[in-house]
PDB file of C-alpha atoms in Angstrom:
ATOM      1  CA  UNK N  28       0.000   0.000   0.000  1.00  0.00           C
ATOM      2  CA  UNK N  29       1.409   3.385  -0.978  1.00  0.00           C
ATOM      3  CA  UNK N  30       1.439   6.350   1.400  1.00  0.00           C
ATOM      4  CA  UNK N  31      -1.087   8.085  -0.845  1.00  0.00           C
ATOM      5  CA  UNK N  32      -3.465   5.118  -0.708  1.00  0.00           C
ATOM      6  CA  UNK N  33      -3.091   4.853   3.069  1.00  0.00           C
ATOM      7  CA  UNK N  34      -3.778   8.569   3.480  1.00  0.00           C
ATOM      8  CA  UNK N  35      -6.886   8.343   1.322  1.00  0.00           C
ATOM      9  CA  UNK N  36      -8.078   5.442   3.466  1.00  0.00           C
ATOM     10  CA  UNK N  37      -7.889   7.468   6.683  1.00  0.00           C
ATOM     11  CA  UNK N  38      -9.582  10.474   5.118  1.00  0.00           C
ATOM     12  CA  UNK N  39     -12.363   8.383   3.613  1.00  0.00           C
ATOM     13  CA  UNK N  40     -12.960   6.552   6.898  1.00  0.00           C
ATOM     14  CA  UNK N  41     -13.727   9.871   8.581  1.00  0.00           C
ATOM     15  CA  UNK N  42     -15.882  11.098   5.686  1.00  0.00           C
ATOM     16  CA  UNK N  43     -17.885   7.860   5.861  1.00  0.00           C
ATOM     17  CA  UNK N  44     -18.682   8.535   9.512  1.00  0.00           C
ATOM     18  CA  UNK N  45     -19.665  12.119   8.730  1.00  0.00           C
ATOM     19  CA  UNK N  46     -21.386  11.994   5.314  1.00  0.00           C
ATOM     20  CA  UNK N  47     -22.875  15.482   5.799  1.00  0.00           C
ATOM     21  CA  UNK N  48     -19.366  16.917   5.586  1.00  0.00           C
ATOM     22  CA  UNK N  49     -19.399  16.589   1.802  1.00  0.00           C
ATOM     23  CA  UNK N  50     -22.232  19.139   1.834  1.00  0.00           C
ATOM     24  CA  UNK N  51     -20.963  21.614   4.434  1.00  0.00           C
ATOM     25  CA  UNK N  52     -17.302  21.689   3.399  1.00  0.00           C
ATOM     26  CA  UNK N  53     -18.296  24.122   0.661  1.00  0.00           C
ATOM     27  CA  UNK N  54     -18.009  26.759   3.412  1.00  0.00           C
ATOM     28  CA  UNK N  55     -14.376  25.815   4.151  1.00  0.00           C
ATOM     29  CA  UNK N  56     -11.702  27.654   2.125  1.00  0.00           C
ATOM     30  CA  UNK N  57     -10.484  25.343  -0.621  1.00  0.00           C
ATOM     31  CA  UNK N  58      -6.902  25.499   0.663  1.00  0.00           C
ATOM     32  CA  UNK N  59      -8.028  24.124   4.050  1.00  0.00           C
ATOM     33  CA  UNK N  60     -10.355  21.311   3.005  1.00  0.00           C
ATOM     34  CA  UNK N  61      -7.916  18.404   2.953  1.00  0.00           C
ATOM     35  CA  UNK N  62      -6.179  19.809   6.031  1.00  0.00           C
ATOM     36  CA  UNK N  63      -9.474  19.894   7.941  1.00  0.00           C
ATOM     37  CA  UNK N  64     -10.403  16.308   7.063  1.00  0.00           C
ATOM     38  CA  UNK N  65      -6.892  15.072   7.930  1.00  0.00           C
ATOM     39  CA  UNK N  66      -7.072  16.825  11.296  1.00  0.00           C
ATOM     40  CA  UNK N  67     -10.513  15.457  12.099  1.00  0.00           C
ATOM     41  CA  UNK N  68      -9.403  11.990  10.976  1.00  0.00           C
ATOM     42  CA  UNK N  69      -6.536  12.232  13.471  1.00  0.00           C
ATOM     43  CA  UNK N  70      -8.951  13.168  16.265  1.00  0.00           C
ATOM     44  CA  UNK N  71     -11.107  10.202  15.260  1.00  0.00           C
ATOM     45  CA  UNK N  72      -8.108   7.908  15.785  1.00  0.00           C
ATOM     46  CA  UNK N  73      -7.877   9.256  19.323  1.00  0.00           C
ATOM     47  CA  UNK N  74     -11.582   8.833  20.092  1.00  0.00           C
ATOM     48  CA  UNK N  75     -11.490   5.281  18.733  1.00  0.00           C
ATOM     49  CA  UNK N  76      -8.687   4.517  21.194  1.00  0.00           C
ATOM     50  CA  UNK N  77     -10.735   6.098  23.995  1.00  0.00           C
ATOM     51  CA  UNK N  78     -13.855   4.057  23.174  1.00  0.00           C
ATOM     52  CA  UNK N  79     -12.079   0.740  22.802  1.00  0.00           C
ATOM     53  CA  UNK N  80     -14.080  -2.337  23.838  1.00  0.00           C
ATOM     54  CA  UNK N  81     -12.388  -5.211  25.630  1.00  0.00           C
ATOM     55  CA  UNK N  82      -8.673  -5.339  26.413  1.00  0.00           C
ATOM     56  CA  UNK N  83      -7.409  -1.736  26.560  1.00  0.00           C
ATOM     57  CA  UNK N  84      -3.718  -2.615  26.226  1.00  0.00           C
ATOM     58  CA  UNK N  85      -3.605  -2.426  22.387  1.00  0.00           C
ATOM     59  CA  UNK N  86      -5.376   0.948  22.467  1.00  0.00           C
ATOM     60  CA  UNK N  87      -3.019   2.195  25.194  1.00  0.00           C
ATOM     61  CA  UNK N  88      -0.058   1.135  23.091  1.00  0.00           C
ATOM     62  CA  UNK N  89      -1.561   2.947  20.111  1.00  0.00           C
ATOM     63  CA  UNK N  90      -1.952   6.147  22.120  1.00  0.00           C
ATOM     64  CA  UNK N  91       1.639   5.855  23.343  1.00  0.00           C
ATOM     65  CA  UNK N  92       2.759   5.482  19.715  1.00  0.00           C
ATOM     66  CA  UNK N  93       0.730   8.549  18.757  1.00  0.00           C
ATOM     67  CA  UNK N  94       2.364  10.486  21.568  1.00  0.00           C
ATOM     68  CA  UNK N  95       5.793   9.737  20.140  1.00  0.00           C
ATOM     69  CA  UNK N  96       4.601  10.486  16.612  1.00  0.00           C
ATOM     70  CA  UNK N  97       3.266  13.907  17.631  1.00  0.00           C
ATOM     71  CA  UNK N  98       6.511  14.719  19.429  1.00  0.00           C
ATOM     72  CA  UNK N  99       8.321  13.860  16.200  1.00  0.00           C
ATOM     73  CA  UNK N 100       5.975  16.198  14.308  1.00  0.00           C
ATOM     74  CA  UNK N 101       7.156  19.002  16.582  1.00  0.00           C
ATOM     75  CA  UNK N 102      10.655  18.192  15.238  1.00  0.00           C
ATOM     76  CA  UNK N 103       9.306  18.060  11.670  1.00  0.00           C
ATOM     77  CA  UNK N 104       9.530  14.300  11.325  1.00  0.00           C
ATOM     78  CA  UNK N 105       6.578  11.996  10.642  1.00  0.00           C
ATOM     79  CA  UNK N 106       5.819   8.369   9.867  1.00  0.00           C
ATOM     80  CA  UNK N 107       2.022   8.216   9.745  1.00  0.00           C
ATOM     81  CA  UNK N 108       0.228   8.999   6.445  1.00  0.00           C
ATOM     82  CA  UNK N 109      -1.771  11.782   8.129  1.00  0.00           C
ATOM     83  CA  UNK N 110       1.547  13.420   8.910  1.00  0.00           C
ATOM     84  CA  UNK N 111       2.031  14.098   5.204  1.00  0.00           C
ATOM     85  CA  UNK N 112      -0.749  16.681   5.470  1.00  0.00           C
ATOM     86  CA  UNK N 113      -0.502  17.810   9.087  1.00  0.00           C
ATOM     87  CA  UNK N 114       3.147  17.752  10.139  1.00  0.00           C
ATOM     88  CA  UNK N 115       4.404  20.461   7.715  1.00  0.00           C
ATOM     89  CA  UNK N 116       2.165  22.917   9.581  1.00  0.00           C
ATOM     90  CA  UNK N 117       3.778  24.476  12.637  1.00  0.00           C
ATOM     91  CA  UNK N 118       1.430  23.702  15.519  1.00  0.00           C
ATOM     92  CA  UNK N 119       1.766  22.745  19.211  1.00  0.00           C
ATOM     93  CA  UNK N 120       2.034  19.030  18.462  1.00  0.00           C
ATOM     94  CA  UNK N 121       4.135  18.369  21.562  1.00  0.00           C
ATOM     95  CA  UNK N 122       1.467  19.865  23.817  1.00  0.00           C
ATOM     96  CA  UNK N 123      -1.184  17.721  22.144  1.00  0.00           C
ATOM     97  CA  UNK N 124       0.946  14.629  22.782  1.00  0.00           C
ATOM     98  CA  UNK N 125       1.192  15.548  26.459  1.00  0.00           C
ATOM     99  CA  UNK N 126      -2.616  15.767  26.699  1.00  0.00           C
ATOM    100  CA  UNK N 127      -3.344  12.311  25.218  1.00  0.00           C
ATOM    101  CA  UNK N 128      -3.287  10.387  28.554  1.00  0.00           C
ATOM    102  CA  UNK N 129      -6.603  12.087  29.363  1.00  0.00           C
ATOM    103  CA  UNK N 130      -8.177   9.685  26.851  1.00  0.00           C
ATOM    104  CA  UNK N 131      -7.291   6.727  29.064  1.00  0.00           C
ATOM    105  CA  UNK N 132      -8.794   8.426  32.124  1.00  0.00           C
ATOM    106  CA  UNK N 133     -11.928   9.242  30.140  1.00  0.00           C
ATOM    107  CA  UNK N 134     -12.700   5.518  29.924  1.00  0.00           C
ATOM    108  CA  UNK N 135     -13.474   5.626  33.647  1.00  0.00           C
ATOM    109  CA  UNK N 136     -16.913   6.704  34.766  1.00  0.00           C
ATOM    110  CA  UNK N 137     -16.679  10.301  36.044  1.00  0.00           C
ATOM    111  CA  UNK N 138     -17.923  11.103  39.523  1.00  0.00           C
ATOM    112  CA  UNK N 139     -19.915  14.170  38.539  1.00  0.00           C
ATOM    113  CA  UNK N 140     -20.599  16.334  35.465  1.00  0.00           C
ATOM    114  CA  UNK N 141     -18.112  19.035  36.452  1.00  0.00           C
ATOM    115  CA  UNK N 142     -15.393  16.412  36.858  1.00  0.00           C
ATOM    116  CA  UNK N 143     -16.086  15.062  33.366  1.00  0.00           C
ATOM    117  CA  UNK N 144     -15.593  18.494  31.821  1.00  0.00           C
ATOM    118  CA  UNK N 145     -12.534  19.184  33.950  1.00  0.00           C
ATOM    119  CA  UNK N 146     -10.958  15.926  32.782  1.00  0.00           C
ATOM    120  CA  UNK N 147     -11.370  16.860  29.133  1.00  0.00           C
ATOM    121  CA  UNK N 148     -10.178  20.450  29.567  1.00  0.00           C
ATOM    122  CA  UNK N 149      -6.407  19.930  29.012  1.00  0.00           C
ATOM    123  CA  UNK N 150      -7.078  17.885  25.888  1.00  0.00           C
ATOM    124  CA  UNK N 151      -9.704  20.328  24.592  1.00  0.00           C
ATOM    125  CA  UNK N 152      -7.316  23.222  25.208  1.00  0.00           C
ATOM    126  CA  UNK N 153      -4.527  21.497  23.280  1.00  0.00           C
ATOM    127  CA  UNK N 154      -6.939  20.773  20.407  1.00  0.00           C
ATOM    128  CA  UNK N 155      -8.064  24.412  20.353  1.00  0.00           C
ATOM    129  CA  UNK N 156      -4.472  25.655  20.128  1.00  0.00           C
ATOM    130  CA  UNK N 157      -3.625  23.249  17.305  1.00  0.00           C
ATOM    131  CA  UNK N 158      -6.688  24.373  15.371  1.00  0.00           C
ATOM    132  CA  UNK N 159      -5.711  28.003  15.882  1.00  0.00           C
ATOM    133  CA  UNK N 160      -2.344  27.241  14.270  1.00  0.00           C
ATOM    134  CA  UNK N 161      -3.793  25.129  11.461  1.00  0.00           C
ATOM    135  CA  UNK N 162      -6.717  27.323  10.446  1.00  0.00           C
ATOM    136  CA  UNK N 163      -5.597  30.799  11.460  1.00  0.00           C
ATOM    137  CA  UNK N 164      -8.182  31.454  14.152  1.00  0.00           C
ATOM    138  CA  UNK N 165      -6.965  33.730  16.935  1.00  0.00           C
ATOM    139  CA  UNK N 166      -9.677  32.645  19.365  1.00  0.00           C
ATOM    140  CA  UNK N 167      -8.941  29.833  21.788  1.00  0.00           C
ATOM    141  CA  UNK N 168     -11.061  31.041  24.703  1.00  0.00           C
ATOM    142  CA  UNK N 169     -13.402  29.333  27.121  1.00  0.00           C
ATOM    143  CA  UNK N 170     -16.417  28.921  24.756  1.00  0.00           C
ATOM    144  CA  UNK N 171     -14.269  27.045  22.232  1.00  0.00           C
ATOM    145  CA  UNK N 172     -12.652  24.813  24.857  1.00  0.00           C
ATOM    146  CA  UNK N 173     -16.084  24.132  26.380  1.00  0.00           C
ATOM    147  CA  UNK N 174     -17.546  23.211  22.982  1.00  0.00           C
ATOM    148  CA  UNK N 175     -14.675  20.827  22.220  1.00  0.00           C
ATOM    149  CA  UNK N 176     -15.040  19.256  25.679  1.00  0.00           C
ATOM    150  CA  UNK N 177     -18.773  18.756  25.172  1.00  0.00           C
ATOM    151  CA  UNK N 178     -18.201  17.173  21.769  1.00  0.00           C
ATOM    152  CA  UNK N 179     -15.610  14.820  23.244  1.00  0.00           C
ATOM    153  CA  UNK N 180     -17.956  13.780  26.040  1.00  0.00           C
ATOM    154  CA  UNK N 181     -20.752  13.266  23.504  1.00  0.00           C
ATOM    155  CA  UNK N 182     -18.462  10.941  21.561  1.00  0.00           C
ATOM    156  CA  UNK N 183     -17.730   9.079  24.777  1.00  0.00           C
ATOM    157  CA  UNK N 184     -21.454   8.749  25.510  1.00  0.00           C
ATOM    158  CA  UNK N 185     -22.141   7.417  22.032  1.00  0.00           C
ATOM    159  CA  UNK N 186     -19.372   4.851  22.395  1.00  0.00           C
ATOM    160  CA  UNK N 187     -19.763   3.798  26.024  1.00  0.00           C
ATOM    161  CA  UNK N 188     -23.413   4.396  26.922  1.00  0.00           C
ATOM    162  CA  UNK N 189     -24.140   4.100  30.650  1.00  0.00           C
ATOM    163  CA  UNK N 190     -20.427   3.943  31.489  1.00  0.00           C
ATOM    164  CA  UNK N 191     -20.114   7.558  30.347  1.00  0.00           C
ATOM    165  CA  UNK N 192     -22.805   8.910  32.709  1.00  0.00           C
ATOM    166  CA  UNK N 193     -21.356  10.534  35.856  1.00  0.00           C
ATOM    167  CA  UNK N 194     -21.835   8.498  39.030  1.00  0.00           C
ATOM    168  CA  UNK N 195     -23.493  11.387  40.862  1.00  0.00           C
ATOM    169  CA  UNK N 196     -25.844  12.200  38.027  1.00  0.00           C
ATOM    170  CA  UNK N 197     -28.491   9.938  39.567  1.00  0.00           C
ATOM    171  CA  UNK N 198     -30.235  12.789  41.361  1.00  0.00           C
ATOM    172  CA  UNK N 199     -30.787  14.547  38.056  1.00  0.00           C
ATOM    173  CA  UNK N 200     -34.346  14.661  36.785  1.00  0.00           C
ATOM    174  CA  UNK N 201     -33.384  12.197  34.066  1.00  0.00           C
ATOM    175  CA  UNK N 202     -30.287  10.113  34.826  1.00  0.00           C
ATOM    176  CA  UNK N 203     -30.506   8.074  31.629  1.00  0.00           C
ATOM    177  CA  UNK N 204     -28.215   8.346  28.614  1.00  0.00           C
ATOM    178  CA  UNK N 205     -30.738  10.716  27.126  1.00  0.00           C
ATOM    179  CA  UNK N 206     -30.654  12.845  30.263  1.00  0.00           C
ATOM    180  CA  UNK N 207     -26.858  13.104  30.135  1.00  0.00           C
ATOM    181  CA  UNK N 208     -27.036  14.019  26.452  1.00  0.00           C
ATOM    182  CA  UNK N 209     -29.382  16.878  27.323  1.00  0.00           C
ATOM    183  CA  UNK N 210     -26.991  18.062  30.018  1.00  0.00           C
ATOM    184  CA  UNK N 211     -24.148  18.068  27.483  1.00  0.00           C
ATOM    185  CA  UNK N 212     -26.264  20.120  25.086  1.00  0.00           C
ATOM    186  CA  UNK N 213     -26.931  22.651  27.823  1.00  0.00           C
ATOM    187  CA  UNK N 214     -23.189  22.957  28.450  1.00  0.00           C
ATOM    188  CA  UNK N 215     -22.295  23.152  24.722  1.00  0.00           C
ATOM    189  CA  UNK N 216     -21.979  26.774  23.504  1.00  0.00           C
ATOM    190  CA  UNK N 217     -23.729  27.270  20.172  1.00  0.00           C
ATOM    191  CA  UNK N 218     -21.244  30.074  19.426  1.00  0.00           C
ATOM    192  CA  UNK N 219     -17.710  28.918  20.153  1.00  0.00           C
ATOM    193  CA  UNK N 220     -15.523  31.355  18.226  1.00  0.00           C
ATOM    194  CA  UNK N 221     -13.515  28.612  16.539  1.00  0.00           C
ATOM    195  CA  UNK N 222     -12.295  28.499  12.960  1.00  0.00           C
ATOM    196  CA  UNK N 223     -14.793  27.600  10.229  1.00  0.00           C
ATOM    197  CA  UNK N 224     -13.923  23.873  10.091  1.00  0.00           C
ATOM    198  CA  UNK N 225     -14.443  23.541  13.847  1.00  0.00           C
ATOM    199  CA  UNK N 226     -17.712  25.474  13.777  1.00  0.00           C
ATOM    200  CA  UNK N 227     -19.030  23.240  11.014  1.00  0.00           C
ATOM    201  CA  UNK N 228     -18.029  19.961  12.657  1.00  0.00           C
ATOM    202  CA  UNK N 229     -19.296  21.183  16.019  1.00  0.00           C
ATOM    203  CA  UNK N 230     -22.669  22.023  14.463  1.00  0.00           C
ATOM    204  CA  UNK N 231     -22.934  18.557  12.883  1.00  0.00           C
ATOM    205  CA  UNK N 232     -21.934  16.850  16.136  1.00  0.00           C
ATOM    206  CA  UNK N 233     -24.363  18.980  18.141  1.00  0.00           C
ATOM    207  CA  UNK N 234     -27.130  18.027  15.707  1.00  0.00           C
ATOM    208  CA  UNK N 235     -26.332  14.357  16.276  1.00  0.00           C
ATOM    209  CA  UNK N 236     -26.501  14.793  20.023  1.00  0.00           C
ATOM    210  CA  UNK N 237     -29.892  16.465  19.682  1.00  0.00           C
ATOM    211  CA  UNK N 238     -31.073  13.306  17.906  1.00  0.00           C
ATOM    212  CA  UNK N 239     -29.401  10.931  20.382  1.00  0.00           C
ATOM    213  CA  UNK N 240     -31.550   8.243  21.991  1.00  0.00           C
ATOM    214  CA  UNK N 241     -29.127   5.510  23.117  1.00  0.00           C
ATOM    215  CA  UNK N 242     -25.531   4.476  22.511  1.00  0.00           C
ATOM    216  CA  UNK N 243     -24.837   2.394  19.453  1.00  0.00           C
ATOM    217  CA  UNK N 244     -28.100   3.093  17.650  1.00  0.00           C
ATOM    218  CA  UNK N 245     -26.499   5.157  14.897  1.00  0.00           C
ATOM    219  CA  UNK N 246     -27.768   8.240  13.133  1.00  0.00           C
ATOM    220  CA  UNK N 247     -29.553   8.833   9.877  1.00  0.00           C
ATOM    221  CA  UNK N 248     -27.610  11.441   7.883  1.00  0.00           C
ATOM    222  CA  UNK N 249     -29.125  14.879   7.635  1.00  0.00           C
ATOM    223  CA  UNK N 250     -30.765  15.672   4.317  1.00  0.00           C
ATOM    224  CA  UNK N 251     -28.519  17.756   2.025  1.00  0.00           C
ATOM    225  CA  UNK N 252     -30.827  20.741   2.428  1.00  0.00           C
ATOM    226  CA  UNK N 253     -30.810  20.491   6.220  1.00  0.00           C
ATOM    227  CA  UNK N 254     -27.026  19.994   6.298  1.00  0.00           C
ATOM    228  CA  UNK N 255     -26.489  22.979   3.999  1.00  0.00           C
ATOM    229  CA  UNK N 256     -28.669  25.202   6.196  1.00  0.00           C
ATOM    230  CA  UNK N 257     -26.861  24.029   9.327  1.00  0.00           C
ATOM    231  CA  UNK N 258     -23.472  24.604   7.698  1.00  0.00           C
ATOM    232  CA  UNK N 259     -24.402  28.066   6.466  1.00  0.00           C
ATOM    233  CA  UNK N 260     -25.505  29.141   9.931  1.00  0.00           C
ATOM    234  CA  UNK N 261     -22.372  27.697  11.559  1.00  0.00           C
ATOM    235  CA  UNK N 262     -20.032  29.307   9.032  1.00  0.00           C
ATOM    236  CA  UNK N 263     -21.453  32.771   9.577  1.00  0.00           C
ATOM    237  CA  UNK N 264     -21.824  32.556  13.365  1.00  0.00           C
ATOM    238  CA  UNK N 265     -18.757  32.969  15.508  1.00  0.00           C
TER     239      UNK N 265
END
């Protein structure tokens, strides 16, 4: 398999999971489109390692490998196909590598909602700073970090179900998966100030969470018209 074929495989895997992206990416500057998909495909590799089922040791080893790979990117060396697109861009790759262990801790059931968000904060902050470098957005403030944290926790809920619900969420009016999804939506800023690619992906992910019923049930793709409307609103709203 050539590097080009391997790269295409990673990009297509992410596009398959987010079919609406083919509609909304029209709002992304042409020069950033492949970069955005490569970056989101990298984040998907991390969330897959977080939501591993069964023996966690292979996923832990994968995250350790990614940590070394990202540190090499900070020295302008890469081995992974995604590095062909991402590594030439100067970004805080080392800081992202340092934040990856949070993914292992996220497999544990959080004690309370605030603790869940606090656990994701270092990782969400590192992601926000990388996106600022990649896409030229100067904003990396609290709304953006909060939105990234909420999206990460939504991904955890979708992958882990009840194991993602905080232990002390039982006194909430609705302590089910659906109840936790509603709490995440309440904590997810609709305006996050991120770059266009982040605003678009955040809008698609937020739409999925609004349609969430239970982990593992999947989602019907948005209609092209609905996706286009959602993308247009996200692209123009900071």
